[in-house]
Amino acid sequence: MSLLFFTAFLPTLGLTMVTSTSRVLEIISMLFVVIMIMITKIGHVSADLGACPKCGSLEVPYPFSTDDSCGDPRYKIYCNNGNELQFMSAEGYKYKILSIDLSANKLIIQPPDLLVVDNTTTTCYSSDFSSQGLILDERLPFNISDRNTVMLFNCSDSTLLTPLNCSSNSFCRQFEDKIEACRGTLCCHFLKSSLISSYMIRVRLGGCTAYTSVVDIRPQDPVDNWNYGIELQWLPPN
């Protein structure tokens, strides 16, 4: 009789176990959905709360950070004297930020001026020459975009062995009349591309000692109308 009872009970036990398992899976699924919704909401709140205060009248949009208490530290920029935002290279040189385009994840910084000695003599050396030009920290989410046309000045003859355009038709010849200190030196230009390091615009002895950059150059336009700047792009926060 015990055997008959046990045999009769098995289907009921199996049904109960299946029902219990289904219920547990349903609860786990509901909890997962709730947790994902909470994470999404927390992420949005963090972004809203993380925006830094203005630098004077200049907005500091998220994810940029001007202070340890706001923004994302990987997107560090600097507020200078309450009226200027600056981007710092891996070597510690600071460049004025001319514009920020959040929708395109791009910003434009001002190219360096020429180095002035004794407050009187302008040289054909970029003011960031001691930092070997613009060098980005490859651990950070920034790189140099491929919309920059870089012009190099006061170059050594060895530059002629490179793929750079150092001919008499180089764009730098149109620009050199604006910088008397570099007039008549060997100059070249190149378009930033995936074939050239997107983390560096280098100047050095034995190479070229000065540079400038134009975003989306239009060679047919007057030189004074060119869009001078170095465009950087960044990966959005995870």
Coordinates of N, CA and C in Angstrom, one line a residue:
M1 N 0.8 -1.2 0.0 CA 0.0 0.0 0.0 C 0.9 1.3 0.0
S2 N 1.9 1.2 0.7 CA 2.9 2.4 0.8 C 3.4 2.7 -0.6
L3 N 3.7 1.6 -1.4 CA 4.3 1.7 -2.7 C 3.2 2.4 -3.6
L4 N 2.0 1.9 -3.5 CA 0.9 2.5 -4.3 C 0.7 4.0 -4.0
F5 N 0.8 4.4 -2.7 CA 0.7 5.8 -2.3 C 1.8 6.6 -2.9
F6 N 3.0 6.1 -2.8 CA 4.1 6.8 -3.3 C 4.1 7.0 -4.8
T7 N 3.6 6.0 -5.5 CA 3.5 6.0 -6.9 C 2.4 7.1 -7.3
A8 N 1.4 7.1 -6.6 CA 0.3 8.1 -6.9 C 0.7 9.5 -6.6
F9 N 1.6 9.6 -5.6 CA 2.1 11.0 -5.1 C 3.1 11.6 -6.1
L10 N 3.8 10.8 -6.8 CA 4.9 11.3 -7.7 C 4.4 12.4 -8.7
P11 N 3.4 12.2 -9.4 CA 3.0 13.2 -10.4 C 2.7 14.5 -9.7
T12 N 2.0 14.4 -8.5 CA 1.7 15.7 -7.8 C 3.0 16.4 -7.3
L13 N 3.9 15.6 -6.8 CA 5.2 16.2 -6.4 C 5.9 16.8 -7.5
G14 N 5.9 16.1 -8.7 CA 6.6 16.7 -9.9 C 6.0 18.0 -10.3
L15 N 4.7 18.0 -10.3 CA 4.0 19.2 -10.7 C 4.3 20.4 -9.8
T16 N 4.3 20.1 -8.5 CA 4.6 21.1 -7.5 C 6.0 21.7 -7.7
M17 N 7.0 20.7 -8.0 CA 8.4 21.2 -8.2 C 8.5 22.1 -9.4
V18 N 7.8 21.7 -10.5 CA 7.8 22.5 -11.7 C 7.2 23.8 -11.5
T19 N 6.1 23.9 -10.8 CA 5.4 25.1 -10.5 C 6.3 26.0 -9.7
S20 N 7.0 25.5 -8.7 CA 7.9 26.2 -7.8 C 9.0 26.8 -8.5
T21 N 9.6 26.0 -9.4 CA 10.8 26.4 -10.2 C 10.4 27.6 -11.1
S22 N 9.2 27.4 -11.8 CA 8.7 28.5 -12.7 C 8.5 29.8 -11.9
R23 N 8.0 29.7 -10.7 CA 7.7 30.8 -9.9 C 9.0 31.5 -9.5
V24 N 10.0 30.7 -9.1 CA 11.3 31.3 -8.8 C 12.0 32.0 -9.9
L25 N 11.9 31.4 -11.1 CA 12.5 32.0 -12.3 C 11.7 33.3 -12.7
E26 N 10.4 33.3 -12.4 CA 9.6 34.5 -12.7 C 10.1 35.7 -11.8
I27 N 10.3 35.3 -10.5 CA 10.7 36.3 -9.5 C 12.0 36.9 -9.8
I28 N 13.0 36.0 -10.2 CA 14.3 36.4 -10.6 C 14.3 37.3 -11.8
S29 N 13.5 37.0 -12.8 CA 13.3 37.8 -14.0 C 12.8 39.2 -13.6
M30 N 11.8 39.3 -12.7 CA 11.3 40.6 -12.3 C 12.3 41.4 -11.6
L31 N 13.1 40.7 -10.7 CA 14.1 41.4 -9.9 C 15.2 42.0 -10.9
F32 N 15.5 41.2 -11.9 CA 16.5 41.7 -12.9 C 16.1 43.0 -13.6
V33 N 14.8 43.0 -14.0 CA 14.3 44.1 -14.7 C 14.3 45.4 -13.7
V34 N 13.9 45.2 -12.5 CA 13.9 46.3 -11.5 C 15.3 46.8 -11.3
I35 N 16.2 45.9 -11.2 CA 17.6 46.3 -10.9 C 18.1 47.1 -12.1
M36 N 17.9 46.7 -13.3 CA 18.3 47.4 -14.5 C 17.7 48.8 -14.6
I37 N 16.4 48.9 -14.3 CA 15.8 50.2 -14.3 C 16.4 51.1 -13.2
M38 N 16.7 50.6 -12.1 CA 17.4 51.4 -11.0 C 18.8 51.9 -11.4
I39 N 19.5 51.0 -12.1 CA 20.9 51.3 -12.5 C 20.8 52.4 -13.6
T40 N 19.9 52.3 -14.5 CA 19.7 53.4 -15.5 C 19.4 54.7 -14.9
K41 N 18.4 54.7 -13.9 CA 18.1 56.0 -13.3 C 19.2 56.5 -12.5
I42 N 20.0 55.7 -11.8 CA 21.1 56.2 -11.0 C 22.2 56.8 -12.0
G43 N 22.4 56.1 -13.1 CA 23.3 56.6 -14.1 C 23.0 58.0 -14.6
H44 N 21.7 58.2 -14.8 CA 21.2 59.5 -15.3 C 21.4 60.6 -14.2
V45 N 21.0 60.2 -13.0 CA 21.2 61.2 -11.9 C 22.6 61.5 -11.7
S46 N 23.5 60.5 -11.8 CA 24.9 60.8 -11.6 C 25.4 61.8 -12.6
A47 N 25.0 61.6 -13.9 CA 25.4 62.5 -15.0 C 24.9 63.9 -14.7
D48 N 23.6 64.1 -14.2 CA 23.1 65.4 -14.0 C 23.8 66.0 -12.8
L49 N 24.1 65.3 -11.7 CA 24.7 65.8 -10.6 C 26.2 66.1 -10.8
G50 N 26.8 65.4 -11.8 CA 28.2 65.5 -12.1 C 28.7 66.7 -12.8
A51 N 27.7 67.4 -13.5 CA 28.1 68.6 -14.3 C 28.8 69.6 -13.4
C52 N 29.9 70.2 -13.9 CA 30.7 71.2 -13.1 C 30.1 72.5 -13.2
P53 N 30.3 73.4 -12.3 CA 29.8 74.8 -12.4 C 30.5 75.5 -13.5
K54 N 30.0 76.7 -13.9 CA 30.5 77.4 -15.0 C 31.9 77.9 -14.7
C55 N 32.7 78.1 -15.7 CA 34.0 78.8 -15.6 C 33.8 80.3 -16.0
G56 N 33.4 81.1 -15.1 CA 33.0 82.5 -15.4 C 31.6 82.3 -16.1
S57 N 31.6 82.8 -17.4 CA 30.4 82.7 -18.2 C 30.4 81.5 -19.1
L58 N 31.4 80.6 -19.0 CA 31.6 79.5 -19.9 C 31.0 78.2 -19.3
E59 N 30.2 77.5 -20.0 CA 29.6 76.3 -19.6 C 30.7 75.2 -19.5
V60 N 30.6 74.3 -18.6 CA 31.5 73.2 -18.5 C 30.6 71.9 -18.6
P61 N 30.3 71.5 -19.8 CA 29.3 70.4 -20.0 C 29.9 69.0 -19.5
Y62 N 29.0 68.2 -19.0 CA 29.4 66.8 -18.7 C 29.8 66.1 -20.0
P63 N 30.8 65.3 -20.0 CA 31.6 64.7 -18.9 C 32.8 65.5 -18.4
F64 N 33.0 66.7 -18.9 CA 34.3 67.4 -18.6 C 34.3 67.8 -17.1
S65 N 35.5 67.8 -16.6 CA 35.7 68.0 -15.1 C 36.8 69.1 -14.9
T66 N 36.4 70.1 -14.2 CA 37.3 71.1 -13.8 C 37.7 71.0 -12.3
D67 N 37.1 70.0 -11.6 CA 37.4 69.8 -10.2 C 37.1 68.4 -9.8
D68 N 37.8 67.9 -8.8 CA 37.7 66.5 -8.3 C 36.2 66.2 -7.9
S69 N 35.4 67.2 -7.6 CA 34.1 66.9 -7.1 C 33.0 66.9 -8.1
C70 N 33.4 67.0 -9.4 CA 32.4 67.1 -10.5 C 32.9 66.5 -11.8
G71 N 32.0 66.1 -12.6 CA 32.5 65.6 -13.9 C 33.2 64.2 -13.8
D72 N 33.7 63.8 -15.0 CA 34.4 62.5 -15.0 C 35.9 62.9 -15.1
P73 N 36.7 62.3 -14.1 CA 38.2 62.7 -14.1 C 39.0 62.4 -15.3
R74 N 38.5 61.5 -16.2 CA 39.2 61.1 -17.4 C 39.1 62.3 -18.4
Y75 N 38.1 63.2 -18.2 CA 37.9 64.3 -19.1 C 38.3 65.6 -18.5
K76 N 39.4 65.6 -17.9 CA 39.9 66.8 -17.1 C 40.3 67.9 -18.0
I77 N 39.7 69.1 -17.7 CA 40.1 70.4 -18.3 C 40.3 71.4 -17.2
Y78 N 40.7 72.6 -17.5 CA 41.1 73.6 -16.5 C 40.4 74.9 -16.8
C79 N 39.9 75.5 -15.7 CA 39.3 76.9 -15.7 C 40.4 77.9 -15.3
N80 N 40.8 78.7 -16.3 CA 41.9 79.6 -16.1 C 41.4 81.0 -15.9
N81 N 41.6 81.6 -14.6 CA 41.2 82.9 -14.3 C 39.7 83.2 -14.5
G82 N 38.9 82.1 -14.4 CA 37.4 82.3 -14.5 C 36.9 82.8 -15.9
N83 N 37.8 82.8 -16.9 CA 37.3 83.3 -18.2 C 37.8 82.5 -19.4
E84 N 38.5 81.3 -19.1 CA 39.1 80.5 -20.2 C 39.2 79.1 -19.8
L85 N 38.7 78.2 -20.7 CA 38.9 76.7 -20.4 C 40.1 76.3 -21.2
Q86 N 40.9 75.4 -20.5 CA 42.1 74.9 -21.1 C 42.2 73.4 -21.1
F87 N 42.9 72.8 -22.1 CA 43.1 71.4 -22.2 C 44.6 71.2 -22.0
M88 N 45.0 70.2 -21.1 CA 46.4 70.0 -20.8 C 46.9 68.7 -21.5
S89 N 48.1 68.8 -22.2 CA 48.7 67.7 -22.8 C 49.3 66.8 -21.8
A90 N 49.8 65.6 -22.3 CA 50.5 64.7 -21.4 C 51.7 65.2 -20.8
E91 N 52.3 66.2 -21.5 CA 53.5 66.9 -21.0 C 53.3 68.1 -20.1
G92 N 52.0 68.4 -19.9 CA 51.7 69.5 -18.9 C 51.5 70.8 -19.6
Y93 N 51.5 70.9 -20.9 CA 51.3 72.2 -21.6 C 49.8 72.4 -21.8
K94 N 49.3 73.6 -21.5 CA 47.9 73.9 -21.5 C 47.6 74.7 -22.8
Y95 N 46.5 74.3 -23.5 CA 46.0 74.9 -24.7 C 44.6 75.5 -24.5
K96 N 44.4 76.7 -24.9 CA 43.0 77.3 -24.8 C 42.0 76.5 -25.6
I97 N 40.9 76.2 -25.0 CA 39.8 75.5 -25.7 C 38.9 76.6 -26.4
L98 N 38.8 76.5 -27.7 CA 38.1 77.4 -28.5 C 36.6 77.1 -28.7
S99 N 36.3 75.8 -28.7 CA 34.9 75.4 -28.8 C 34.8 73.9 -28.4
I100 N 33.6 73.5 -28.0 CA 33.2 72.2 -27.6 C 31.9 71.8 -28.3
D101 N 32.0 70.7 -29.0 CA 30.8 70.2 -29.7 C 30.4 68.8 -29.1
L102 N 29.4 68.9 -28.2 CA 29.0 67.7 -27.5 C 28.4 66.7 -28.4
S103 N 27.6 67.1 -29.4 CA 26.9 66.2 -30.3 C 27.8 65.4 -31.1
A104 N 29.0 66.0 -31.4 CA 30.0 65.3 -32.3 C 31.2 64.7 -31.4
N105 N 31.2 64.9 -30.1 CA 32.3 64.5 -29.2 C 33.6 65.0 -29.7
K106 N 33.6 66.3 -30.0 CA 34.8 67.0 -30.5 C 35.0 68.4 -29.8
L107 N 36.3 68.7 -29.7 CA 36.6 70.1 -29.2 C 37.8 70.6 -30.0
I108 N 37.9 71.9 -30.1 CA 39.0 72.5 -30.8 C 39.8 73.4 -29.9
I109 N 41.1 73.1 -29.9 CA 42.1 73.9 -29.0 C 42.9 74.8 -29.9
Q110 N 43.4 75.9 -29.3 CA 44.2 76.9 -30.0 C 45.6 76.4 -30.3
P111 N 46.1 76.5 -31.5 CA 47.5 76.1 -31.7 C 48.4 77.0 -30.9
P112 N 49.6 76.5 -30.6 CA 50.6 77.4 -29.8 C 51.0 78.6 -30.6
D113 N 51.3 79.6 -29.9 CA 52.0 80.8 -30.5 C 53.5 80.5 -30.8
L114 N 54.1 81.4 -31.4 CA 55.6 81.3 -31.6 C 56.3 81.7 -30.3
L115 N 57.4 81.1 -29.9 CA 58.1 81.4 -28.7 C 58.7 82.8 -28.9
V116 N 58.6 83.6 -27.8 CA 59.2 85.0 -27.8 C 60.3 85.0 -26.7
V117 N 61.5 85.4 -27.1 CA 62.6 85.5 -26.2 C 62.8 86.9 -25.7
D118 N 63.0 87.1 -24.5 CA 63.3 88.4 -23.8 C 62.2 89.4 -24.1
N119 N 61.0 88.8 -24.3 CA 59.8 89.7 -24.5 C 59.9 90.5 -25.7
T120 N 60.8 90.3 -26.6 CA 61.0 91.2 -27.8 C 61.2 90.4 -29.1
T121 N 61.9 89.3 -29.0 CA 62.3 88.6 -30.2 C 61.5 87.3 -30.4
T122 N 60.8 87.3 -31.6 CA 59.9 86.2 -31.9 C 60.8 85.2 -32.7
T123 N 60.7 83.9 -32.2 CA 61.5 82.9 -32.9 C 60.7 82.0 -33.7
C124 N 61.3 81.1 -34.5 CA 60.5 80.1 -35.3 C 60.5 78.8 -34.5
Y125 N 60.1 78.9 -33.2 CA 59.9 77.8 -32.3 C 58.5 77.9 -31.7
S126 N 57.7 76.8 -31.7 CA 56.4 76.9 -31.1 C 56.6 77.0 -29.6
S127 N 55.6 77.7 -28.9 CA 55.7 77.9 -27.5 C 55.7 76.6 -26.7
D128 N 55.2 75.5 -27.3 CA 55.2 74.2 -26.6 C 56.4 73.4 -27.1
F129 N 57.5 74.0 -27.6 CA 58.6 73.3 -28.1 C 59.3 72.5 -27.0
S130 N 59.4 73.0 -25.8 CA 60.0 72.3 -24.7 C 59.3 71.0 -24.4
S131 N 58.0 70.9 -24.8 CA 57.2 69.7 -24.6 C 57.2 68.8 -25.8
Q132 N 58.0 69.2 -26.8 CA 58.0 68.5 -28.1 C 56.7 68.5 -28.8
G133 N 56.0 69.7 -28.7 CA 54.7 69.8 -29.3 C 53.5 69.2 -28.5
L134 N 52.5 69.0 -29.2 CA 51.3 68.4 -28.6 C 51.4 66.9 -28.5
I135 N 51.4 66.4 -27.3 CA 51.4 64.9 -27.1 C 50.3 64.6 -26.1
L136 N 49.4 63.7 -26.6 CA 48.2 63.3 -25.7 C 48.6 62.1 -24.9
D137 N 47.9 61.9 -23.8 CA 48.0 60.7 -23.0 C 47.2 59.6 -23.6
E138 N 47.8 58.6 -24.1 CA 47.0 57.5 -24.8 C 46.1 56.7 -23.9
R139 N 46.2 56.9 -22.6 CA 45.3 56.2 -21.6 C 44.0 56.9 -21.5
L140 N 44.0 58.2 -22.0 CA 42.7 59.0 -21.9 C 41.9 58.9 -23.1
P141 N 40.7 59.3 -23.1 CA 39.8 59.0 -24.3 C 39.9 60.0 -25.4
F142 N 41.0 60.8 -25.5 CA 41.1 61.8 -26.5 C 42.1 61.4 -27.6
N143 N 41.9 61.8 -28.8 CA 42.9 61.7 -29.9 C 42.7 62.9 -30.9
I144 N 43.6 63.0 -31.8 CA 43.6 64.1 -32.8 C 42.8 63.7 -34.0
S145 N 41.8 64.4 -34.4 CA 40.9 64.0 -35.5 C 41.7 64.1 -36.8
D146 N 41.1 63.5 -37.8 CA 41.7 63.5 -39.2 C 41.2 64.7 -40.0
R147 N 40.6 65.7 -39.4 CA 40.2 66.9 -40.1 C 41.2 68.1 -40.0
N148 N 42.4 67.8 -39.3 CA 43.4 68.8 -39.1 C 44.4 68.7 -40.3
T149 N 44.7 69.9 -40.8 CA 45.9 70.0 -41.7 C 47.0 70.7 -40.9
V150 N 48.1 70.0 -40.7 CA 49.2 70.6 -39.9 C 50.3 71.1 -40.8
M151 N 50.7 72.3 -40.4 CA 51.8 73.0 -41.2 C 53.0 73.1 -40.3
L152 N 54.1 72.6 -40.7 CA 55.4 72.6 -40.0 C 56.4 73.6 -40.6
F153 N 57.2 74.2 -39.7 CA 58.1 75.3 -40.1 C 59.5 75.0 -39.6
N154 N 60.5 75.7 -40.2 CA 61.9 75.6 -39.8 C 62.3 74.1 -39.7
C155 N 62.0 73.4 -40.8 CA 62.3 71.9 -40.8 C 63.7 71.7 -41.3
S156 N 64.3 70.6 -40.9 CA 65.6 70.2 -41.3 C 65.5 69.5 -42.7
D157 N 66.6 69.3 -43.4 CA 66.6 68.7 -44.7 C 66.1 67.2 -44.7
S158 N 66.2 66.6 -43.5 CA 65.8 65.2 -43.4 C 64.3 65.1 -43.6
T159 N 63.6 66.2 -43.4 CA 62.1 66.1 -43.6 C 61.8 65.9 -45.0
L160 N 62.7 66.2 -45.9 CA 62.4 66.0 -47.3 C 62.3 64.5 -47.7
L161 N 62.8 63.6 -46.8 CA 62.7 62.2 -47.0 C 61.4 61.6 -46.5
T162 N 60.6 62.4 -45.9 CA 59.3 61.9 -45.4 C 58.2 62.1 -46.4
P163 N 57.0 61.5 -46.2 CA 55.9 61.7 -47.1 C 55.2 63.1 -47.0
L164 N 55.7 64.0 -46.2 CA 55.1 65.3 -46.0 C 55.2 66.1 -47.3
N165 N 54.3 67.0 -47.5 CA 54.4 67.9 -48.7 C 55.2 69.1 -48.4
C166 N 56.4 69.1 -48.9 CA 57.4 70.2 -48.6 C 57.6 71.0 -49.9
S167 N 56.8 70.8 -50.9 CA 57.0 71.5 -52.2 C 56.6 73.0 -52.1
S168 N 56.9 73.6 -53.2 CA 56.6 75.0 -53.3 C 55.1 75.3 -53.3
N169 N 54.3 74.2 -53.5 CA 52.8 74.3 -53.5 C 52.2 74.0 -52.1
S170 N 53.1 73.7 -51.2 CA 52.6 73.3 -49.8 C 51.8 74.5 -49.3
F171 N 50.7 74.2 -48.5 CA 49.9 75.2 -47.9 C 50.7 76.1 -47.0
C172 N 51.8 75.6 -46.5 CA 52.5 76.4 -45.5 C 53.1 77.7 -46.2
R173 N 53.3 77.6 -47.5 CA 53.8 78.8 -48.3 C 52.8 79.9 -48.3
Q174 N 51.5 79.6 -48.2 CA 50.5 80.6 -48.2 C 50.5 81.2 -46.8
F175 N 50.9 80.5 -45.8 CA 50.8 81.0 -44.4 C 52.0 81.7 -43.9
E176 N 53.2 81.4 -44.5 CA 54.4 81.9 -43.9 C 54.6 83.4 -43.9
D177 N 53.9 84.1 -44.8 CA 54.0 85.5 -44.8 C 53.4 86.1 -43.5
K178 N 52.6 85.3 -42.8 CA 52.0 85.8 -41.5 C 53.0 85.7 -40.4
I179 N 54.0 84.9 -40.5 CA 55.0 84.7 -39.5 C 56.4 85.0 -40.0
E180 N 56.8 86.2 -39.8 CA 58.0 86.7 -40.4 C 59.2 85.8 -39.8
A181 N 59.2 85.4 -38.6 CA 60.3 84.7 -38.0 C 60.6 83.4 -38.7
C182 N 59.5 82.8 -39.4 CA 59.7 81.5 -40.1 C 59.7 81.6 -41.6
R183 N 59.7 82.9 -42.1 CA 59.7 83.1 -43.5 C 61.0 82.6 -44.1
G184 N 60.8 81.8 -45.2 CA 62.0 81.4 -45.9 C 62.6 80.1 -45.4
T185 N 62.1 79.5 -44.3 CA 62.6 78.3 -43.8 C 61.9 77.1 -44.6
L186 N 62.4 75.9 -44.5 CA 61.8 74.8 -45.1 C 60.5 74.5 -44.3
C187 N 59.4 74.4 -45.0 CA 58.2 74.1 -44.4 C 57.4 73.1 -45.1
C188 N 56.5 72.4 -44.5 CA 55.8 71.3 -45.0 C 54.4 71.3 -44.4
H189 N 53.5 70.5 -45.1 CA 52.2 70.3 -44.5 C 51.8 68.8 -44.6
F190 N 50.8 68.4 -43.8 CA 50.2 67.1 -43.9 C 48.9 67.1 -43.3
L191 N 48.0 66.2 -43.8 CA 46.7 66.0 -43.3 C 46.7 64.8 -42.3
K192 N 46.3 65.1 -41.1 CA 46.3 64.1 -40.1 C 45.4 62.9 -40.5
S193 N 45.9 61.7 -40.4 CA 45.1 60.5 -40.9 C 45.5 59.3 -40.0
S194 N 44.8 58.2 -40.3 CA 45.1 57.0 -39.5 C 46.5 56.5 -39.7
L195 N 47.2 57.0 -40.8 CA 48.5 56.5 -41.1 C 49.6 57.2 -40.2
I196 N 49.1 58.3 -39.6 CA 50.0 59.1 -38.7 C 49.5 59.1 -37.3
S197 N 50.4 59.1 -36.3 CA 49.9 59.0 -34.9 C 48.8 60.0 -34.6
S198 N 47.7 59.6 -34.1 CA 46.6 60.5 -33.7 C 46.8 61.0 -32.3
Y199 N 47.9 60.8 -31.7 CA 48.2 61.3 -30.3 C 49.3 62.3 -30.2
M200 N 49.8 62.8 -31.4 CA 51.0 63.6 -31.3 C 51.1 64.5 -32.5
I201 N 51.5 65.8 -32.3 CA 52.0 66.7 -33.3 C 53.4 67.1 -32.8
R202 N 54.4 66.5 -33.4 CA 55.8 66.6 -32.7 C 56.6 67.7 -33.4
V203 N 57.3 68.5 -32.5 CA 58.3 69.4 -33.0 C 59.6 69.1 -32.2
R204 N 60.8 69.3 -32.9 CA 62.0 69.0 -32.2 C 63.2 69.4 -33.1
L205 N 64.3 69.6 -32.5 CA 65.6 69.9 -33.2 C 65.9 68.6 -34.1
G206 N 66.3 68.9 -35.3 CA 66.5 67.8 -36.2 C 65.3 67.4 -37.0
G207 N 64.2 68.0 -36.7 CA 62.9 67.8 -37.4 C 62.4 69.2 -37.8
C208 N 61.2 69.6 -37.2 CA 60.7 70.9 -37.4 C 60.5 71.5 -36.1
T209 N 60.6 72.8 -36.0 CA 60.6 73.5 -34.6 C 59.3 74.3 -34.4
A210 N 58.4 74.4 -35.4 CA 57.2 75.2 -35.1 C 56.1 74.6 -36.0
Y211 N 54.9 74.9 -35.6 CA 53.7 74.4 -36.3 C 52.5 75.2 -36.0
T212 N 51.5 75.0 -36.9 CA 50.2 75.5 -36.7 C 49.2 74.5 -37.3
S213 N 47.9 74.6 -37.1 CA 47.0 73.7 -37.7 C 45.7 74.4 -38.1
V214 N 45.1 73.8 -39.1 CA 43.8 74.4 -39.6 C 42.8 73.2 -39.7
V215 N 41.6 73.5 -39.2 CA 40.5 72.5 -39.3 C 39.7 72.7 -40.6
D216 N 39.6 71.6 -41.3 CA 38.8 71.6 -42.6 C 39.3 72.7 -43.5
I217 N 40.6 72.7 -43.8 CA 41.2 73.7 -44.6 C 40.5 73.9 -45.9
R218 N 40.4 75.2 -46.4 CA 39.9 75.5 -47.7 C 41.0 76.4 -48.3
P219 N 41.9 75.7 -49.1 CA 43.1 76.4 -49.6 C 42.7 77.6 -50.5
Q220 N 41.5 77.6 -51.1 CA 41.2 78.7 -52.0 C 40.7 79.9 -51.2
D221 N 40.5 79.8 -49.9 CA 40.1 81.0 -49.1 C 41.3 81.8 -48.7
P222 N 41.1 83.1 -48.4 CA 42.2 83.9 -47.9 C 42.7 83.2 -46.6
V223 N 44.0 83.3 -46.4 CA 44.7 82.7 -45.2 C 44.0 83.2 -43.9
D224 N 43.6 84.5 -43.9 CA 43.1 85.0 -42.7 C 41.7 84.4 -42.3
N225 N 41.1 83.8 -43.3 CA 39.8 83.1 -43.1 C 39.8 81.7 -42.8
W226 N 41.0 81.1 -42.7 CA 41.2 79.7 -42.4 C 40.7 79.5 -40.9
N227 N 40.3 78.3 -40.6 CA 39.8 78.0 -39.3 C 41.0 77.4 -38.5
Y228 N 41.7 78.2 -37.9 CA 42.9 77.8 -37.1 C 42.5 77.1 -35.8
G229 N 43.1 75.9 -35.6 CA 42.8 75.2 -34.4 C 43.3 73.7 -34.6
I230 N 43.2 73.0 -33.5 CA 43.5 71.6 -33.5 C 42.3 70.9 -32.9
E231 N 41.7 70.1 -33.8 CA 40.4 69.4 -33.4 C 40.8 68.1 -32.7
L232 N 40.3 67.9 -31.5 CA 40.4 66.6 -30.8 C 39.0 66.0 -30.7
Q233 N 39.0 64.7 -30.7 CA 37.8 63.9 -30.5 C 37.9 63.0 -29.3
W234 N 36.8 62.7 -28.7 CA 36.8 61.8 -27.5 C 35.8 60.7 -27.6
L235 N 36.1 59.7 -26.9 CA 35.2 58.6 -26.8 C 34.2 58.9 -25.6
P236 N 32.9 58.7 -25.8 CA 32.0 59.0 -24.7 C 32.2 58.1 -23.5
P237 N 31.8 58.5 -22.3 CA 31.9 57.7 -21.1 C 31.2 56.4 -21.3
N238 N 31.6 55.3 -20.7 CA 31.0 54.0 -20.8 C 29.6 54.0 -20.1

